[in-house]
Amino acid sequence: MSHTTTPETSAHAETASPAKGGAAPAASGRPRGAPKPPSSWRSRLYRWDMKASPYAFIAPFFLFFGAFGLFPLIYTGWSSLHSVQLANLDSQTWVGLDNYTNLIQSDFFWTALKNTFLIGVISTVPQLLMAIGIAHLLNYKLRGSVFWRVTMLAPYATSVAAATLVFTLLYSWDGGAINWLLHFAGIDPVNWRESMWGSKFAVSSIVIWRWTGYNALIYLAAMQAVPADLYESAAIDGASRWEQFRHVTIPMLRPTILFTVVVSTIGATQLFGEPLLFGGNSGSKGGADHQFQTLGLYMYDQGWVIGNLGKASAIAWTMFLILLIIAAINMLVARRLRKD
């Protein structure tokens, strides 16, 4: 096909060419230096829409966060500086830091803090170790692998009340399955609810049963992201399966392990449902001698059983400060791992 060029188009192209000294066309097709056309209301609406739409899309989250997250946090901090009783919320007396002073001087607070730490260690360490082992086994090619993975998630989907009820029956002093098995090993029956250490192990076992499978699936996802080249190189160098697990899998899982440790520690700090239901009528006290009372139970006991909302608010803010310290430690350790 032949193209014919008219004298008019040829003259226009010559005039508009930059090489000939003409004005170069702008990106919008308008020659440089030409006056801007008057902006219409449609263009102004379009520019306003492009600027405001992102804020409008994320606004619902911040509205809900402000109503149900930020406001309760600030109000709890304000209540912790007042004497507030559950029976008379309209009467608030400024007491400053007296609630925090009373909290530090209370033996029950330190007992609850110690119980929270011990139950957290007893439940978190075995839980994560077993989760890594289970994930390592699930990472092999097994028959019915989908079934085993769903089975791992079943305890997490079980309600806290149902799981605690079953474990309470298992740990029953008279007729429980645990004492029945100990009888065959020649061990006397243990009063798990009243025992100082037995109660902590019983509560920890409920936490371990519920969260081990969940953490195993997190580790499994991280293991499947490890490049196969690393295992092939290790196998060529003569590394056994155990050596591959120690020197390839574990180092590659360090960020994931750090994440699960932090999340499990936060969960242990907020432990509430398992000890409350395990204790029965004395659940809010954590047993007759407060032997398994956690910080969450202590806050509930002070606020909703005794009715001292000011002190309960001080406990809540103390727990929040503990979580901030854990987050700071997590940040420092993560920065150290990135440098390594």
XYZ file of C-alpha atoms in Angstrom:
340
model
C 0.000 0.000 0.000
C 1.442 3.369 -0.922
C 1.054 6.418 1.282
C 0.580 9.839 -0.285
C 1.620 12.989 1.574
C -0.319 16.139 1.064
C 1.424 19.561 1.152
C -0.597 20.579 4.271
C 0.445 17.537 6.390
C 4.044 17.855 5.253
C 4.163 21.498 6.293
C 2.558 20.723 9.654
C 5.073 17.933 10.397
C 7.961 20.225 9.505
C 6.663 22.978 11.793
C 6.062 20.635 14.756
C 9.421 18.829 14.516
C 11.821 19.735 17.410
C 14.749 19.290 15.057
C 13.396 22.173 13.062
C 12.996 24.361 16.117
C 9.263 23.753 16.569
C 7.532 23.167 19.934
C 7.666 19.503 21.073
C 4.276 17.999 21.877
C 3.612 17.374 25.569
C 2.669 13.923 26.950
C -0.988 14.897 26.790
C -0.679 15.784 23.105
C -0.753 19.567 23.800
C 2.240 21.527 22.419
C 4.590 22.981 24.995
C 3.930 26.592 25.808
C 0.336 26.379 24.673
C -2.221 27.791 27.193
C -3.895 25.209 29.385
C -7.525 24.529 28.639
C -9.937 25.557 31.393
C -10.388 22.661 33.861
C -13.881 21.376 33.971
C -15.685 20.145 37.056
C -15.224 16.589 35.772
C -11.431 16.868 35.869
C -11.497 18.424 39.337
C -13.797 15.660 40.571
C -11.475 13.087 39.032
C -8.404 14.526 40.800
C -10.260 14.722 44.127
C -11.429 11.127 43.692
C -7.876 9.897 43.009
C -6.602 11.590 46.198
C -9.461 10.777 48.563
C -10.426 7.249 47.514
C -7.498 5.438 49.216
C -8.289 7.153 52.532
C -11.975 6.305 52.173
C -11.171 2.625 51.591
C -9.019 2.282 54.729
C -11.172 4.546 56.915
C -13.488 1.736 58.209
C -10.532 -0.119 59.720
C -9.302 2.950 61.583
C -12.820 3.788 62.733
C -13.289 0.308 64.218
C -9.758 0.331 65.643
C -10.401 3.695 67.270
C -13.761 2.608 68.707
C -12.832 -0.899 69.904
C -9.027 -0.696 70.272
C -7.644 2.757 70.935
C -10.511 4.180 73.010
C -10.665 1.174 75.449
C -6.872 1.375 75.799
C -6.938 5.068 76.705
C -10.007 4.688 78.931
C -8.394 1.764 80.785
C -5.283 3.883 81.369
C -7.486 6.709 82.697
C -9.362 4.281 84.983
C -6.091 2.888 86.333
C -5.385 6.339 87.792
C -8.758 6.473 89.568
C -10.601 4.569 92.254
C -13.470 2.981 90.304
C -15.899 0.434 91.666
C -17.946 -1.857 89.454
C -21.107 -1.122 91.464
C -20.752 2.676 91.041
C -19.132 3.559 87.727
C -20.246 7.206 87.858
C -18.158 7.921 90.944
C -14.438 8.125 90.132
C -11.813 9.502 92.510
C -8.344 10.511 91.338
C -5.687 8.404 93.111
C -2.714 8.856 90.781
C -0.343 5.881 90.808
C -1.775 4.336 93.988
C -3.259 1.390 92.073
C 0.157 0.591 90.595
C 1.818 0.987 94.012
C -0.699 -1.367 95.607
C -0.163 -3.787 92.738
C 3.610 -3.884 93.227
C 3.173 -4.400 96.980
C 0.643 -7.223 96.513
C 1.899 -10.796 96.976
C -0.986 -12.065 94.824
C 0.300 -10.023 91.856
C 3.801 -11.500 92.083
C 2.322 -14.986 92.511
C 0.195 -14.473 89.390
C 3.198 -13.108 87.462
C 5.320 -16.107 88.524
C 2.540 -18.555 87.594
C 2.138 -16.865 84.198
C 5.871 -17.168 83.537
C 6.108 -20.814 84.686
C 3.013 -21.984 82.809
C 4.259 -20.078 79.756
C 7.627 -21.840 79.819
C 6.157 -25.290 80.573
C 3.623 -24.968 77.758
C 5.658 -23.094 75.119
C 8.960 -25.008 75.047
C 7.565 -28.579 74.631
C 4.851 -27.271 72.331
C 7.273 -25.701 69.837
C 9.737 -28.606 69.998
C 6.978 -31.111 69.222
C 5.619 -28.835 66.497
C 9.000 -28.785 64.721
C 9.241 -32.582 64.933
C 5.699 -33.094 63.623
C 6.301 -30.618 60.788
C 9.489 -32.455 59.863
C 7.552 -35.730 59.617
C 4.729 -34.131 57.623
C 7.294 -32.685 55.226
C 8.009 -36.221 53.955
C 5.839 -37.797 51.271
C 3.240 -39.612 53.345
C 0.076 -41.407 52.358
C -2.948 -39.320 53.245
C -0.852 -36.213 53.901
C -3.923 -33.961 53.636
C -5.706 -36.025 56.294
C -2.768 -35.712 58.712
C -2.546 -31.959 58.165
C -6.258 -31.494 58.821
C -5.920 -33.658 61.929
C -3.197 -31.341 63.207
C -5.600 -28.402 62.928
C -8.507 -30.131 64.717
C -7.421 -29.246 68.318
C -7.109 -25.584 67.315
C -10.689 -25.649 66.007
C -11.967 -27.178 69.273
C -13.458 -24.706 71.737
C -11.590 -23.938 74.930
C -14.567 -25.019 77.063
C -14.854 -28.450 75.412
C -11.117 -29.139 75.557
C -10.827 -28.038 79.196
C -13.836 -30.140 80.211
C -12.259 -33.272 78.709
C -8.893 -32.591 80.363
C -10.597 -31.882 83.696
C -12.123 -35.351 83.556
C -8.777 -36.890 82.576
C -7.033 -35.166 85.519
C -9.780 -35.998 88.017
C -8.285 -37.090 91.327
C -10.831 -39.867 91.844
C -11.352 -41.926 88.710
C -9.383 -39.861 86.185
C -7.555 -41.637 83.360
C -4.196 -40.009 84.229
C -4.193 -41.313 87.823
C -5.415 -44.685 86.521
C -2.340 -44.945 84.278
C -0.035 -43.762 87.096
C -1.446 -46.557 89.259
C 0.073 -49.149 86.879
C 3.443 -47.377 87.189
C 3.281 -47.637 90.983
C 2.671 -43.880 91.524
C 0.111 -42.685 94.038
C -2.842 -40.641 92.725
C -2.119 -36.944 92.281
C -4.595 -34.213 93.171
C -3.892 -32.273 89.993
C -6.164 -29.333 90.810
C -4.777 -28.689 94.296
C -1.152 -29.620 93.647
C 1.264 -26.692 93.317
C 3.147 -28.079 90.308
C 0.583 -30.660 89.149
C -1.984 -27.930 88.472
C 0.530 -25.999 86.355
C 1.373 -29.112 84.329
C -2.342 -29.870 83.870
C -3.122 -26.365 82.568
C -0.014 -26.426 80.386
C -1.034 -29.751 78.843
C -4.316 -28.198 77.664
C -2.406 -25.352 76.001
C 0.065 -27.795 74.428
C -2.741 -29.969 73.034
C -4.562 -27.011 71.481
C -1.636 -25.167 69.867
C 0.954 -27.786 68.851
C -0.777 -28.672 65.576
C -1.288 -25.013 64.671
C 2.422 -24.252 65.097
C 3.340 -27.475 63.251
C 1.479 -26.246 60.161
C 3.315 -22.900 60.356
C 6.656 -24.737 60.495
C 5.566 -27.046 57.672
C 4.825 -24.077 55.409
C 8.260 -22.624 56.207
C 9.987 -25.977 55.560
C 8.363 -26.319 52.155
C 9.794 -22.901 51.222
C 13.386 -24.087 51.827
C 15.120 -24.490 48.425
C 15.657 -28.146 47.464
C 19.137 -27.242 46.170
C 20.366 -26.858 49.740
C 19.314 -30.422 50.640
C 20.838 -31.789 47.410
C 24.142 -30.031 48.113
C 24.154 -31.333 51.686
C 23.407 -34.878 50.456
C 26.272 -34.688 47.935
C 28.580 -33.630 50.787
C 27.536 -36.785 52.667
C 25.195 -35.193 55.240
C 22.697 -37.562 56.828
C 19.006 -36.756 57.305
C 19.620 -35.625 60.883
C 22.556 -33.426 59.812
C 20.454 -31.901 57.036
C 17.754 -31.143 59.599
C 20.245 -29.530 62.012
C 22.377 -27.583 59.531
C 19.872 -26.744 56.786
C 16.293 -26.866 58.082
C 16.746 -25.260 61.512
C 18.868 -22.293 60.297
C 16.368 -21.590 57.518
C 13.511 -21.687 60.058
C 15.032 -19.197 62.489
C 12.735 -16.251 61.551
C 9.689 -18.531 61.757
C 10.831 -19.962 65.092
C 11.283 -16.440 66.448
C 7.775 -15.517 65.276
C 6.169 -18.547 66.957
C 8.122 -17.948 70.172
C 6.873 -14.356 70.345
C 3.274 -15.273 69.511
C 3.281 -18.141 72.027
C 4.756 -15.868 74.701
C 2.044 -13.280 74.088
C -0.585 -16.038 74.269
C 0.881 -17.295 77.546
C 0.725 -13.773 78.996
C -2.974 -13.583 78.141
C -3.814 -17.127 79.329
C -7.315 -17.041 80.818
C -9.895 -19.591 79.645
C -8.023 -22.812 80.397
C -7.157 -22.084 84.075
C -10.552 -20.456 84.712
C -12.493 -23.524 83.566
C -10.007 -26.019 84.999
C -10.391 -24.496 88.485
C -14.164 -24.966 88.642
C -15.753 -22.890 91.416
C -12.375 -21.459 92.454
C -11.300 -20.842 88.879
C -11.008 -17.049 89.181
C -8.706 -17.510 92.194
C -6.553 -20.035 90.351
C -7.140 -22.706 93.003
C -7.424 -22.556 96.766
C -3.840 -21.267 97.178
C -3.725 -19.313 93.881
C -1.399 -22.039 92.628
C -2.331 -21.580 88.950
C -3.729 -18.030 88.932
C -2.379 -16.155 85.928
C -2.328 -12.395 85.334
C -5.474 -12.685 83.223
C -7.300 -14.470 86.059
C -5.989 -11.964 88.605
C -7.330 -9.076 86.531
C -10.719 -10.804 86.170
C -10.857 -11.535 89.908
C -10.077 -7.938 90.868
C -12.397 -6.336 88.299
C -15.439 -8.573 88.052
C -15.443 -10.624 91.276
C -14.176 -8.073 93.802
C -15.382 -5.114 91.735
C -12.223 -2.942 91.908
C -12.053 -1.755 88.299
C -9.277 0.762 89.027
C -6.888 -1.974 90.163
C -8.014 -4.260 87.332
C -7.177 -1.474 84.868
C -3.723 -1.146 86.414
C -3.210 -4.915 85.922
C -4.321 -4.603 82.290
C -1.834 -1.814 81.623
C 0.927 -3.771 83.359
C 0.221 -6.693 81.020
C 0.337 -4.263 78.086
C 3.739 -2.958 79.193
C 5.013 -6.556 79.478
C 3.911 -7.176 75.883
C 5.735 -4.020 74.764
C 8.915 -5.339 76.399
C 8.456 -8.674 74.587
C 7.957 -6.808 71.293
C 11.151 -4.797 71.897
C 13.125 -7.982 72.595
C 11.657 -9.513 69.426
C 12.770 -6.495 67.395
C 16.313 -6.657 68.786
C 16.626 -10.414 68.172
C 15.176 -10.107 64.652
C 17.667 -7.337 63.839
C 20.496 -9.543 65.129
C 19.295 -12.462 62.972
C 19.169 -10.256 59.872
C 22.777 -9.188 60.478
C 23.844 -12.844 60.811
